[in-house]
Every structure is written in structure tokens, then in C-alpha cells.
Short mmCIF file of C-alpha atoms and ligand atoms in Angstrom, two decimals:
data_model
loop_
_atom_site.label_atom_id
_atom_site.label_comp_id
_atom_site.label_asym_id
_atom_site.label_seq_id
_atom_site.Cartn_x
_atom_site.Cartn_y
_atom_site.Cartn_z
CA UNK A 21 -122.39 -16.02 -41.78
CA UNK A 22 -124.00 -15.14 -45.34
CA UNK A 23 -122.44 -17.47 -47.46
CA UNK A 24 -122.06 -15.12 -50.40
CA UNK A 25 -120.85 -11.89 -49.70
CA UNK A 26 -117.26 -11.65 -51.16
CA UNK A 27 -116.41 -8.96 -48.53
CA UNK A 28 -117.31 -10.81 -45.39
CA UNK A 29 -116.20 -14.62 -46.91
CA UNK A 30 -113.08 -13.16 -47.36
CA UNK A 31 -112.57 -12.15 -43.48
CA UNK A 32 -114.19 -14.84 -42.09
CA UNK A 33 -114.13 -18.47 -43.80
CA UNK A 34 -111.85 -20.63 -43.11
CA UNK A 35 -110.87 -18.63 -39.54
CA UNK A 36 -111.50 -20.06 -35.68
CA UNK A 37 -111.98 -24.00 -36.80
CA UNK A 38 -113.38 -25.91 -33.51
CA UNK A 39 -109.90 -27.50 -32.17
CA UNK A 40 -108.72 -30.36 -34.21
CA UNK A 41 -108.26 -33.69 -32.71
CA UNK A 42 -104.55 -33.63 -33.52
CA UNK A 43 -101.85 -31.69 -31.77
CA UNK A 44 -98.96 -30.76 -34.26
CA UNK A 45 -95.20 -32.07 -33.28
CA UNK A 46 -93.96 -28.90 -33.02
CA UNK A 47 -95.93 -25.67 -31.60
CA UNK A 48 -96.76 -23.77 -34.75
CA UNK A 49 -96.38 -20.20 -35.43
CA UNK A 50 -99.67 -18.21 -33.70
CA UNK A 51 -99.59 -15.00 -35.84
CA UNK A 52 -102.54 -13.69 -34.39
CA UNK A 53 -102.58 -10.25 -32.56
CA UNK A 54 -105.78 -11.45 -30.38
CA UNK A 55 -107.47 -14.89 -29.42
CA UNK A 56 -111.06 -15.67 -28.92
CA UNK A 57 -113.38 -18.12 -26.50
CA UNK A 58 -116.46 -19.67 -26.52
CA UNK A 59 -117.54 -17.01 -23.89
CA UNK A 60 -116.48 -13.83 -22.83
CA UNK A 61 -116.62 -15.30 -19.39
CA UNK A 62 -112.86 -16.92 -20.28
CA UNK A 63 -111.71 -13.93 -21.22
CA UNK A 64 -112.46 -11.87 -18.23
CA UNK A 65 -110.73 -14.59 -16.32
CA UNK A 66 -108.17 -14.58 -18.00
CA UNK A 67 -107.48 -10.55 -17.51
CA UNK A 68 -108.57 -11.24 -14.03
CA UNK A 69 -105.49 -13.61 -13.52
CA UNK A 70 -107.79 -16.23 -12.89
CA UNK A 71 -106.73 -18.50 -15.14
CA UNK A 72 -103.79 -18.56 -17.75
CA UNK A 73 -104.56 -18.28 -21.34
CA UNK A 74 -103.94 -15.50 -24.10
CA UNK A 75 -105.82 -12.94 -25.05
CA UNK A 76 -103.34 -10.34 -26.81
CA UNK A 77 -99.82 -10.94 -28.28
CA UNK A 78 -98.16 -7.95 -26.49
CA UNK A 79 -99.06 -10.21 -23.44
CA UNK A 80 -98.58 -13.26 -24.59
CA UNK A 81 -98.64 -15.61 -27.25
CA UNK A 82 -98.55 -19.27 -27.60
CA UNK A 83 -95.47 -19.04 -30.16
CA UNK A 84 -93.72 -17.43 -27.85
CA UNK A 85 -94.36 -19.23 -24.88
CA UNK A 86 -93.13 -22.76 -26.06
CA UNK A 87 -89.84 -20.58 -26.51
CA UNK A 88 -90.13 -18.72 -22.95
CA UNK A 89 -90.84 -22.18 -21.08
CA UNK A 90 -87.77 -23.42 -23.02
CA UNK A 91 -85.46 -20.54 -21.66
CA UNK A 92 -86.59 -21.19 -18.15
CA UNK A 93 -86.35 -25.02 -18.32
CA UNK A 94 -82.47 -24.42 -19.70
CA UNK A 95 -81.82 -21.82 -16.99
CA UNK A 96 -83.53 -23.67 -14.22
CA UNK A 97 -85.81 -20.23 -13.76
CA UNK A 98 -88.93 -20.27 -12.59
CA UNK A 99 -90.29 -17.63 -15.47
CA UNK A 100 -88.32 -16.33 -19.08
CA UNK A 101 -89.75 -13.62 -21.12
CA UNK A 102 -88.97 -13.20 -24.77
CA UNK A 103 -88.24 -9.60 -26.43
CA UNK A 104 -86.95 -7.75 -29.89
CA UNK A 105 -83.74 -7.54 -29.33
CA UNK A 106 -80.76 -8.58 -26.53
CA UNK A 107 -80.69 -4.99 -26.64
CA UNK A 108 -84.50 -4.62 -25.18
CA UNK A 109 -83.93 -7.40 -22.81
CA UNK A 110 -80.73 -5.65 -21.22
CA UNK A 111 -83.02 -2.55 -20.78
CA UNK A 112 -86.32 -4.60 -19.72
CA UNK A 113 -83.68 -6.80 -17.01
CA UNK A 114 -82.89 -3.33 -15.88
CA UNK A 115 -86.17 -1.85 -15.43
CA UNK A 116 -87.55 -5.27 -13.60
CA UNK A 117 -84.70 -4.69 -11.34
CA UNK A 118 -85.84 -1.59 -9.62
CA UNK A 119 -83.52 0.75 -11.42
CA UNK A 120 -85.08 4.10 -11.39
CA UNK A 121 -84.75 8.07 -11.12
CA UNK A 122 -82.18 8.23 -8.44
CA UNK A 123 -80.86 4.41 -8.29
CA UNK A 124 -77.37 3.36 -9.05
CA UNK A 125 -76.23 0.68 -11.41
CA UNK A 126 -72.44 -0.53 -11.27
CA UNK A 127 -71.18 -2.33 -14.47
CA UNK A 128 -68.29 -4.53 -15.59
CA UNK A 129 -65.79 -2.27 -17.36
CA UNK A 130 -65.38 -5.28 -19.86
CA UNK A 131 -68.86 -4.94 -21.48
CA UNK A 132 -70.66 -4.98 -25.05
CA UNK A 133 -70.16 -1.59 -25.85
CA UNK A 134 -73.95 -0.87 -26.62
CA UNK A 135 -74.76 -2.09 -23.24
CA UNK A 136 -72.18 0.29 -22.05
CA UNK A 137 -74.12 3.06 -24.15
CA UNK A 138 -77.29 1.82 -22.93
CA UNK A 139 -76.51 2.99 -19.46
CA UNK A 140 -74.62 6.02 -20.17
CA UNK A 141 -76.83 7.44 -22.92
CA UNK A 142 -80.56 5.85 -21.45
CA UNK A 143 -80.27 5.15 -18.30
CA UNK A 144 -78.19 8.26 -17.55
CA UNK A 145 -79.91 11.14 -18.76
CA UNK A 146 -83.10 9.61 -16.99
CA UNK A 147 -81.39 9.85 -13.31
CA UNK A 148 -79.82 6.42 -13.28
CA UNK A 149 -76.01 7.17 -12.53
CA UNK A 150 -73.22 3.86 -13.49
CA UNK A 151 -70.19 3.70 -12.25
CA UNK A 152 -67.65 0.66 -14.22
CA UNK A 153 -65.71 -1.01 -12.10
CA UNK A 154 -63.53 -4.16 -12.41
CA UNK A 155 -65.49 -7.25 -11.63
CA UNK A 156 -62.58 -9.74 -12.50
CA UNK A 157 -60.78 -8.60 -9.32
CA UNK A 158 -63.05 -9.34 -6.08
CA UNK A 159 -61.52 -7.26 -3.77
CA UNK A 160 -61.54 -4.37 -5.82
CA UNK A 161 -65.58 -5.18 -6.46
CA UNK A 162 -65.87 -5.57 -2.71
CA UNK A 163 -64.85 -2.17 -1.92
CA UNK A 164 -66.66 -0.12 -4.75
CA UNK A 165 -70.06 -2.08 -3.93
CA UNK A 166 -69.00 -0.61 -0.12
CA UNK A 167 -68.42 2.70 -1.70
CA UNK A 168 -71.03 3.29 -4.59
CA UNK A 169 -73.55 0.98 -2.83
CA UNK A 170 -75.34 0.10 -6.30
CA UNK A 171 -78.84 -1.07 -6.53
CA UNK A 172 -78.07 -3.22 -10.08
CA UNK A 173 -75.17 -4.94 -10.87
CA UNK A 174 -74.65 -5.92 -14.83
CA UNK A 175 -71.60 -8.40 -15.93
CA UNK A 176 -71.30 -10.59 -18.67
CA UNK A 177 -70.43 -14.54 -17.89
CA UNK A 178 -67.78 -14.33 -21.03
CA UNK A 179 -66.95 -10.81 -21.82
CA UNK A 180 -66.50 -9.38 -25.41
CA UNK A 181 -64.31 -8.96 -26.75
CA UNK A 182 -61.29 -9.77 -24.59
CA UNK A 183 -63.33 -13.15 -23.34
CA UNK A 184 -62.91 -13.02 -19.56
CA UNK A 185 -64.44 -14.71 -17.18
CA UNK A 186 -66.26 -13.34 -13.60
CA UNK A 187 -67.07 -15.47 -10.77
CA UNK A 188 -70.27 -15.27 -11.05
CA UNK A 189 -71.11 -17.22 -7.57
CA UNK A 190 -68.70 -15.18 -5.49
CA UNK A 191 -69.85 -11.64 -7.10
CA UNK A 192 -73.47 -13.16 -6.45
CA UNK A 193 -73.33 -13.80 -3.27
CA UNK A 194 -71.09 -9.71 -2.01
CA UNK A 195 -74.08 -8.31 -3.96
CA UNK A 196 -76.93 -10.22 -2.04
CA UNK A 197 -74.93 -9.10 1.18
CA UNK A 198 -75.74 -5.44 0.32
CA UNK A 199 -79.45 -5.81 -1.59
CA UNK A 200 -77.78 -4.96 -4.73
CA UNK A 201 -79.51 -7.35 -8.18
CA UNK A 202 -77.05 -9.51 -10.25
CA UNK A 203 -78.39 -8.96 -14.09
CA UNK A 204 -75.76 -11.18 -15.94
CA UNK A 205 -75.30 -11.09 -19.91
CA UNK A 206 -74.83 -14.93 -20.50
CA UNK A 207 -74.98 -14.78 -24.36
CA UNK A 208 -71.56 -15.72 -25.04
CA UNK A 209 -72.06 -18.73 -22.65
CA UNK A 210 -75.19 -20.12 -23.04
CA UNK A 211 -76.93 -22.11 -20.41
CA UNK A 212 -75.16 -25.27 -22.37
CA UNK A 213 -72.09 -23.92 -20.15
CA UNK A 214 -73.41 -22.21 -17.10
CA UNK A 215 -76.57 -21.36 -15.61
CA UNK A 216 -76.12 -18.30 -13.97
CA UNK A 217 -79.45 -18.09 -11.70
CA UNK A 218 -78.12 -21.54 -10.02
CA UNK A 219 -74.68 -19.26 -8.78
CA UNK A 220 -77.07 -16.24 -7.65
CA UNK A 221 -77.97 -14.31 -10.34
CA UNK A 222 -80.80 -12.36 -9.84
CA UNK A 223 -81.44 -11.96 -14.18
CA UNK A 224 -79.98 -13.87 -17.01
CA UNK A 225 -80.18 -11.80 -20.31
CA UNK A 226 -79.03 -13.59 -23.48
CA UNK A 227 -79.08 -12.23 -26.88
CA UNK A 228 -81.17 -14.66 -28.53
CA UNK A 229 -79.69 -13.41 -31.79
CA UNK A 230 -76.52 -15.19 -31.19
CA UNK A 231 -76.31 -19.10 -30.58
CA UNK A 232 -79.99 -19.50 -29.26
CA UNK A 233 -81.04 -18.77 -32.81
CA UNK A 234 -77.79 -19.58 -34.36
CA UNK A 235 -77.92 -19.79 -37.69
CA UNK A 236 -77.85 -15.61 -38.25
CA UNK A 237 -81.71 -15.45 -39.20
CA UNK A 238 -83.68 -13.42 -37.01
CA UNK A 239 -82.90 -10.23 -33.91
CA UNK A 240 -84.22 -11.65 -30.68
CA UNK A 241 -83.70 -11.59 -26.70
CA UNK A 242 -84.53 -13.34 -23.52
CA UNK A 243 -84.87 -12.59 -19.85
CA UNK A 244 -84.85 -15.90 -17.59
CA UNK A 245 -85.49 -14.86 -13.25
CA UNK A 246 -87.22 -15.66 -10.81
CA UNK A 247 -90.47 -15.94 -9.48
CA UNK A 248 -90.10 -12.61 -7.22
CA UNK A 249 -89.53 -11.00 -10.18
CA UNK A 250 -92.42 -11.94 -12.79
CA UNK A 251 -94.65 -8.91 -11.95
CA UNK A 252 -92.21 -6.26 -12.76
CA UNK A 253 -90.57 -7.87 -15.63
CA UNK A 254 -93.64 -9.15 -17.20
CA UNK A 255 -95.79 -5.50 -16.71
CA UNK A 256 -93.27 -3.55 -17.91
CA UNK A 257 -93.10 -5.74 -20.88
CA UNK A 258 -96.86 -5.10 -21.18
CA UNK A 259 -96.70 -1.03 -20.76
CA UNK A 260 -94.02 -0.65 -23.06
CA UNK A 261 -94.67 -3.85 -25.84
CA UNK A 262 -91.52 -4.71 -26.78
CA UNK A 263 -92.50 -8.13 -27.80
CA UNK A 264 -90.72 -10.84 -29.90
CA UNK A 265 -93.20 -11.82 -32.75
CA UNK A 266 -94.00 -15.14 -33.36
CA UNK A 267 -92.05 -16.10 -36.63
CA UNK A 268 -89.31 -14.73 -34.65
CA UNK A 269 -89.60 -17.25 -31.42
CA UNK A 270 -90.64 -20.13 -33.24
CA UNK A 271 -87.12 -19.61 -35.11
CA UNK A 272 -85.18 -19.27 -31.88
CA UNK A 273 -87.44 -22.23 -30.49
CA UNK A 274 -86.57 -24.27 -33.32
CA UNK A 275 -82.82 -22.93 -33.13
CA UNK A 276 -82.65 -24.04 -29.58
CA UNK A 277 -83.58 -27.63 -30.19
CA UNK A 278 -79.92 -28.21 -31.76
CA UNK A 279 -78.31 -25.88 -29.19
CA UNK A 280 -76.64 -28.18 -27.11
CA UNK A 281 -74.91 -30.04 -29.79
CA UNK A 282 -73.83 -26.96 -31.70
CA UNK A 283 -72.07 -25.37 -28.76
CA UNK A 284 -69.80 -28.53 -28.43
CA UNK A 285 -68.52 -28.20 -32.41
CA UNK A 286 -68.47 -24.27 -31.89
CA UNK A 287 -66.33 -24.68 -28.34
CA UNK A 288 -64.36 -27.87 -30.31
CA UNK A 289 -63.49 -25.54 -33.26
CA UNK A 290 -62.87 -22.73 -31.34
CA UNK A 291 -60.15 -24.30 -28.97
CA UNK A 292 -58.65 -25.47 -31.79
CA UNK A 293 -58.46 -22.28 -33.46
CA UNK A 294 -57.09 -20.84 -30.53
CA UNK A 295 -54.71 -23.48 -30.20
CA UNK A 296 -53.28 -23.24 -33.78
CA UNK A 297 -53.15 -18.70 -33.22
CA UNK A 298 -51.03 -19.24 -30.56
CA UNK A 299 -48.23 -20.58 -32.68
CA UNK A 300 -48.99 -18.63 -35.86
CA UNK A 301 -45.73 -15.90 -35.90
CA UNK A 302 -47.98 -13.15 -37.32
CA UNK A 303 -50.34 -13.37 -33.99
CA UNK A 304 -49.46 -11.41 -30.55
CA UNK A 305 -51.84 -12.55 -28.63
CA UNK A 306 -54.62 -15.19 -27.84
CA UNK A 307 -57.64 -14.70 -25.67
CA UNK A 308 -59.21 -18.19 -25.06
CA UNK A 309 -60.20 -19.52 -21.91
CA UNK A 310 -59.63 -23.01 -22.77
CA UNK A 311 -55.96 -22.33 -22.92
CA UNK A 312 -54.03 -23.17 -20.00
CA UNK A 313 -52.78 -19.44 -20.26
CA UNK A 314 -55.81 -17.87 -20.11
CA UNK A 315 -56.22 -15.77 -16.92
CA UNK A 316 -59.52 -17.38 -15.78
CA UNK A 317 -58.67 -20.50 -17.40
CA UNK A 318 -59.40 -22.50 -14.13
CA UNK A 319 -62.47 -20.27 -13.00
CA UNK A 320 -63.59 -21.26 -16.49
CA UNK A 321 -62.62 -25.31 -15.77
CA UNK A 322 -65.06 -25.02 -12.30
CA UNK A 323 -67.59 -22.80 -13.16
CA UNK A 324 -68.56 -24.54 -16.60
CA UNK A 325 -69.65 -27.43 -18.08
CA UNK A 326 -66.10 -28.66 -19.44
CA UNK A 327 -66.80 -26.34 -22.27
CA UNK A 328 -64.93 -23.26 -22.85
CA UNK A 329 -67.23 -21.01 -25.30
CA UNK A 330 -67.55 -20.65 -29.03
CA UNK A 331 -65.30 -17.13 -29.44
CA UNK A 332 -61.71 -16.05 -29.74
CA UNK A 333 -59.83 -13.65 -30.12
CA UNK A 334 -56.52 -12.39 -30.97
CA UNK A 335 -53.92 -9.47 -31.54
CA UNK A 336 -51.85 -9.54 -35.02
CA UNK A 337 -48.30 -8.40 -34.53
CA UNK A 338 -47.61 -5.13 -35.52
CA UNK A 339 -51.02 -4.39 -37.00
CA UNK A 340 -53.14 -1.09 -37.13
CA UNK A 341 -56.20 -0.74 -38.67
CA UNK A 342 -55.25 -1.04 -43.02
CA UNK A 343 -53.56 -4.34 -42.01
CA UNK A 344 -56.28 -5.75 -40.24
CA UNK A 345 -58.85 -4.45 -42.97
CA UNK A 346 -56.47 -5.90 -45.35
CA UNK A 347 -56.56 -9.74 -43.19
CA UNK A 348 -60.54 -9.43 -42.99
CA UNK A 349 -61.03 -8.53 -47.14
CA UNK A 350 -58.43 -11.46 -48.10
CA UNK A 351 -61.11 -13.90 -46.44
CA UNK A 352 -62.54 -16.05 -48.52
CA UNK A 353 -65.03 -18.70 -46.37
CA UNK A 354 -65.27 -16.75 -43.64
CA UNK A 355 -68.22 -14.51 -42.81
CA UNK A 356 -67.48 -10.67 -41.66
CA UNK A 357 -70.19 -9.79 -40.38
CA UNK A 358 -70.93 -7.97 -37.21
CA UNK A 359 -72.49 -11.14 -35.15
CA UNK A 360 -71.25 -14.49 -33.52
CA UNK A 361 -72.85 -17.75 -32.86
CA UNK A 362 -74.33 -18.65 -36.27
CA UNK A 363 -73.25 -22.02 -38.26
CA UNK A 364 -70.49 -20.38 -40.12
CA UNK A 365 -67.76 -18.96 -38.62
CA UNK A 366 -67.56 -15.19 -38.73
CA UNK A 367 -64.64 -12.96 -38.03
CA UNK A 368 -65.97 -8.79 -36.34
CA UNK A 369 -63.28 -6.14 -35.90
CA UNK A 370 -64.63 -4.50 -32.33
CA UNK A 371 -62.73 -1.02 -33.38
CA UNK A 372 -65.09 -0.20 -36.15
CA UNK A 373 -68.15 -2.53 -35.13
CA UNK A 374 -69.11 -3.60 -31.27
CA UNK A 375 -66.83 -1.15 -29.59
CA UNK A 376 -66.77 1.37 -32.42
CA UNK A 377 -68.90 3.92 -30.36
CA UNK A 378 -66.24 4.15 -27.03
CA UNK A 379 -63.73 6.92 -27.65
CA UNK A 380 -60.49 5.46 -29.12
CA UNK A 381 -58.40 6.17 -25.64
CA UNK A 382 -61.38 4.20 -23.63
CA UNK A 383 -61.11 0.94 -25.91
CA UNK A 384 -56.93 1.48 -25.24
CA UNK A 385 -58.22 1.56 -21.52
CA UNK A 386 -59.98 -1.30 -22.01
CA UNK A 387 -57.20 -3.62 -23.95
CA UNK A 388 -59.47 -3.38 -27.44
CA UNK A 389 -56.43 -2.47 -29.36
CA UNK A 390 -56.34 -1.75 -33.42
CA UNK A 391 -54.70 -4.96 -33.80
CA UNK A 392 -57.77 -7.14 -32.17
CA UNK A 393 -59.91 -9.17 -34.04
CA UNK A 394 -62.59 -12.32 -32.97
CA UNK A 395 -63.76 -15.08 -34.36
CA UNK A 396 -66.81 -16.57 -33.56
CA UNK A 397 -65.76 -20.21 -34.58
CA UNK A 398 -68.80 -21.93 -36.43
CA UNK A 399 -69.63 -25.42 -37.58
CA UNK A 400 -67.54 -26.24 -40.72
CA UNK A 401 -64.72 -28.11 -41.06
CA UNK A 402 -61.96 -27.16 -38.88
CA UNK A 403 -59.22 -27.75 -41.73
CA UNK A 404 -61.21 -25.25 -44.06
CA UNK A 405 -61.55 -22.55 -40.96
CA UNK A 406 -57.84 -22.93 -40.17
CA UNK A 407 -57.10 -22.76 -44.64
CA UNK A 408 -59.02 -19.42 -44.97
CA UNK A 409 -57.80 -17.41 -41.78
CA UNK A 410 -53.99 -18.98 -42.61
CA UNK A 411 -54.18 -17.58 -46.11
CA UNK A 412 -55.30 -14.26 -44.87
CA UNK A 413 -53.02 -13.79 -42.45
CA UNK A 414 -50.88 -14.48 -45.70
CA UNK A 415 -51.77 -11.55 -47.34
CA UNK A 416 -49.83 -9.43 -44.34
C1 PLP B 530 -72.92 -9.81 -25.19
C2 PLP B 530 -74.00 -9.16 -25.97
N1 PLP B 530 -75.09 -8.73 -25.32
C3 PLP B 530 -76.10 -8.12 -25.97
C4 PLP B 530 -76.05 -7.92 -27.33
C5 PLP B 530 -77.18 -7.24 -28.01
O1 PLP B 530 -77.97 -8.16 -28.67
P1 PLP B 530 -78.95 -7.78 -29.90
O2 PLP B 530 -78.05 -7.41 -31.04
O3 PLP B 530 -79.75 -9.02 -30.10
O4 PLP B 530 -79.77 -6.63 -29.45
C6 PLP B 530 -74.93 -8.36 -28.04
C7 PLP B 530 -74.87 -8.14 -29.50
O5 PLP B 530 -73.87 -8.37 -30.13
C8 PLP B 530 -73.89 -9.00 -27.35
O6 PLP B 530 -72.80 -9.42 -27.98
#
């Protein structure tokens, strides 16, 4: 290299050392678009599927496969693939499914309400007709998966924001009976609770945004499946490129190292919260499936870990939306913003935020009233969690 040209030094020197004898403790963040070999040889086998290695970061990239290898070891999956968004991963889950021109997807009717947009507003216009059905009731399920005859079915392990819980294993297993692919949202879970793949999943999606990261500093998502399914899910991800960068998955890699601990304070904090709404007189309602009142309360007790999520949610008495605007602006410590799983605890009104895009009678359908709010409990001091939402609930 000629030593003192200015414009080539400042491209080249310094860049592609010979490997170091030292291998850092953590994988560092690759920002590189491309890596090089010795010979071009390596290369070719690489894109021959001889051997593994990277050779473009829309295919793969070291960063992001200490994160991936993470997923799958926490979801007992034989593959995970990392994307932008939960959003992208949804959409990427439902493309690697076989969903297509023609196919039919059937949906829990309690769902994010972008994933419900997702299929009516993407999926639909491109031939891909879903039909919502409830998946809490099995016998109901049964007949609509006789009827509709689906080739994807979507659910959510914990459902937002009314927090109910499917049986995942006995939905699993009518679907496999009738070739239909279980894509479950598990973000509200976490594989620190359940691990929906062992139950017969086909896909586990999980926001990465949310407790994966969980400390609200980056937009990421993750698919975890199976083996059968690497080509499509990983090809698609090719064709279309909608990669997590680096930075990105070495945050949610690094975010993930403290998951497990974190979910027992959020789960801890939460069931006390819930325990303490239930006797407050200006609350209606709790949903939390740690309480012994909860509807799936014992579905919850079998199919997890002894854990009983991070999330709650409840119904102020005789509330419409200035009161509950009023409640959320007295807050002082906690966070509104439109997210859950980070440290600090964070309260989201689902009228105006997650669910504000379903027509008002629809959320009525659904049981997302005026009066709802949730709170994703976070890691502070349960005292000061209880203090703020007590003196806000004041103001009313
Ligand atoms: C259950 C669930 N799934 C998917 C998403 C979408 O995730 P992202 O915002 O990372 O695209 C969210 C976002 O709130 C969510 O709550």
C-alpha cells in the first residue's frame, strides 16, 4: 500500500489486522457491510453452502449471530433469525410459513392491534384472507379450524392488553392434525416462562424491543423454528433485507444476559401491583394471571415456569377517556410511554396507543374499554411504584 497518499491511508490503514491472539469476552459489534478471506476460494464456499462463514450483513453477521444462537438456545430451536422490528418478524414468521396468494391465516381475536392490521391491511390486499376467531375456547377453535381450514395460525402466549392465556400445547397439537402452522407471539412471556416450540409451535416471534432488550434502547425482533423451516425463513430474509444491524443485536445480546433475573423482579412487582389494584376502590377490574381469579390462572400455573408475566392491567371505575388522561398526566415516576418490558415501569393507554387503530365498537368487542389502562411493572422499588400510581389515582 503506498505509505503516503492521504487518500488511500485514510481507507486502508489500520483495516483487516491478521487475527489477534486474543478473543474478546464478549462478541463485539461487527459493523461491517462485507467480510474478506485470504482467498476467494472461502468465499465461493461459503455462497456455495459449503461451509458457514459471512460474507454480507443482509445474510449474516457475526454481531448478530451471537444474538440468533442465543434466541435458539433459550427457545430450544434448532435456528433464530434476528430482524428490525417485532413488526418485521410477525410478517417474515408469516411468509416462512407458506402464507401466500390464496392461503388462509386464522388469528386470535385478542391480538396486538398492529398485528391485527398487519393481516388485514398486508396480508389482505395481497390474497391472504384472516378470519379471528377465539382461541381461549378450544371447542370453538376446533370447529372454525374444521370450517375455515387455515394454513397459519397466529396467537399470542399472553395477550395484550386483556393478558389471557391460550393453551398453547392443546391448540398445537388440533392445528398439526389439519397441516395448519402455529406462529405464536411470545413477547409478553419470554422463553424465561414458556418455550413455545417445546408445546408445538411451529414459530416463536418475540418483539425483541420489549424485555429481550429491556431497558427501552433500541427496535428489534426475533424468529426462533425449526430446522424444516430455515430455508424459507432465512431466504426470504435475504430477498427482502430486513436485517437487525449490529449495534442493535449486540444491545439485545447484551440485554438478554440479565433476562432471566429481570423477569422474576418484573413478574414479583407486577403480582404485587395487581394484588394491591384489586383492593384499591377507584379500580373495576384486574387482569393478572397470577391472581387466583384470573380466568387462565391455572393454565398459567401448568404451562409456565411459576412465573406469571411482567404486565397488568386494569379498569378504573367510572372512567372515560379525560379521567384516565387525567390518572396518566398526575404520574410522577412512572414512564408513559407506548412500550413494556424496560427497567422502569411504564403505564400505555391501548385506546389511543396499541389498539388506537381498531374502530371504537371493535375494541368494545374486544373488552378494551375507555377505562383500561396497563402497566408494564419494571424494576424499582415496589413501595415507590405502588406511591406514584396511588397518588394518581388520587387525582380522580
Ligand atoms: C405482542 C407484541 N407483538 C409485536 C409487537 C411489535 O413489536 P415492534 O414494536 O418491535 O415492532 C408489539 C409491540 O408493542 C407487541 O406488543
Amino acid at each position: 500500500m503506498p505509505k503516503h497518499n492521504a487518500a488511500t491511508a485514510a481507507i486502508h490503514a489500520g483495516e483487516r489486522q491478521a487475527p489477534a491472539d486474543f478473543i474478546p469476552v464478549t462478541t463485539p459489534i461487527h459493523s461491517s457491510s462485507a467480510f474478506v478471506y485470504d482467498r476467494l476460494e472461502t468465499i465461493d464456499q461459503i455462497a456455495g453452502g459449503e461451509r458457514t462463514g459471512f460474507t454480507y450483513s443482509r445474510h449474516d453477521n457475526p454481531t448478530t449471530a451471537c444474538l440468533e444462537a442465543v434466541v435458539a438456545a433459550l427457545e430450544e430451536a434448532d435456528l433464530a433469525v434476528a430482524f428490525a422490528s417485532g413488526m418485521t418478524a410477525l410478517h417474515l414468521a408469516i411468509m416462512a410459513a407458506g402464507a401466500h396468494a390464496g392461503s388462509r391465516i386464522m388469528a386470535a381475536r385478542d391480538l396486538y392491534g398492529v398485528t391485527y392490521k398487519l393481516l388485514l391491511d398486508v396480508w389482505g390486499p395481497g390474497g391472504v384472507e384472516t378470519r379471528f376467531t377465539d382461541t381461549l375456547d378450544l371447542a370453538v377453535l376446533e370447529k372454525e379450524l374444521d370450517e375455515f381450514r387455515p394454513n397459519v395460525l397466529l396467537l399470542e402466549t399472553i395477550s395484550n392488553p386483556l393478558l389471557r392465556i391460550c393453551d398453547l400445547e392443546a391448540i398445537a397439537k388440533l392445528a398439526r392434525a389439519r397441516e395448519c402452522r402455529v406462529i405464536v407471539d411470545s413477547t409478553f412471556a419470554t422463553p424465561t416462562l414458556v418455550r413455545p416450540l417445546t408445546l408445538g409451535a411451529d414459530f416463536v416471534v418475540h418483539s425483541a424491543t420489549k424485555y429481550m432488550g429491556g431497558h427501552g434502547d433500541l427496535v428489534g425482533g426475533v424468529v426462533a423454528t425449526r430446522e424444516e423451516f430455515r430455508q424459507p425463513l432465512k431466504y426470504f430474509s435475504r430477498l427482502i433485507g430486513p436485517v437487525l444491524g449490529p449495534f442493535e443485536a449486540w444491545l439485545t445480546r447484551r440485554g438478554i444476559k440479565t433476562m432471566p433475573l429481570r423477569m422474576e423482579r418484573h413478574c414479583a412487582n407486577a403480582a404485587k401491583l395487581a394484588e394491591w389494584l384489586g383492593s384499591h376502590p377507584r379500580v373495576a377490574r384486574v387482569n393478572y394471571p397470577g391472581l387466583a381469579a384470573h380466568p387462565d390462572h391455572a393454565l398459567a400455573g401448568r404451562m409456565f415456569n411459576g412465573l406469571y408475566g411482567g404486565n397488568v392491567s386494569f379498569e378504573i371505575r367510572d372512567a372515560g377517556k379525560p379521567d384516565v388522561f387525567k390518572f396518566v398526566n398526575a404520574l410522577k415516576m412512572v414512564v408513559p410511554a407506548t412500550s413494556l418490558g424496560d427497567v422502569h415501569t411504564m403505564v400505555l393507554y391501548p385506546a389511543i396507543s396499541s389498539h388506537r387503530d381498531l374502530a371504537p365498537k371493535t375494541r368494545q368487542r374486544l373488552g378494551i374499554g375507555d377505562n383500561l389502562v396497563r402497566v408494564s411493572a419494571g424494576l424499582e422499588d415496589f413501595e415507590d411504584i405502588r406511591a406514584d400510581i396511588e397518588r394518581a389515582l388520587a387525582v380522580l
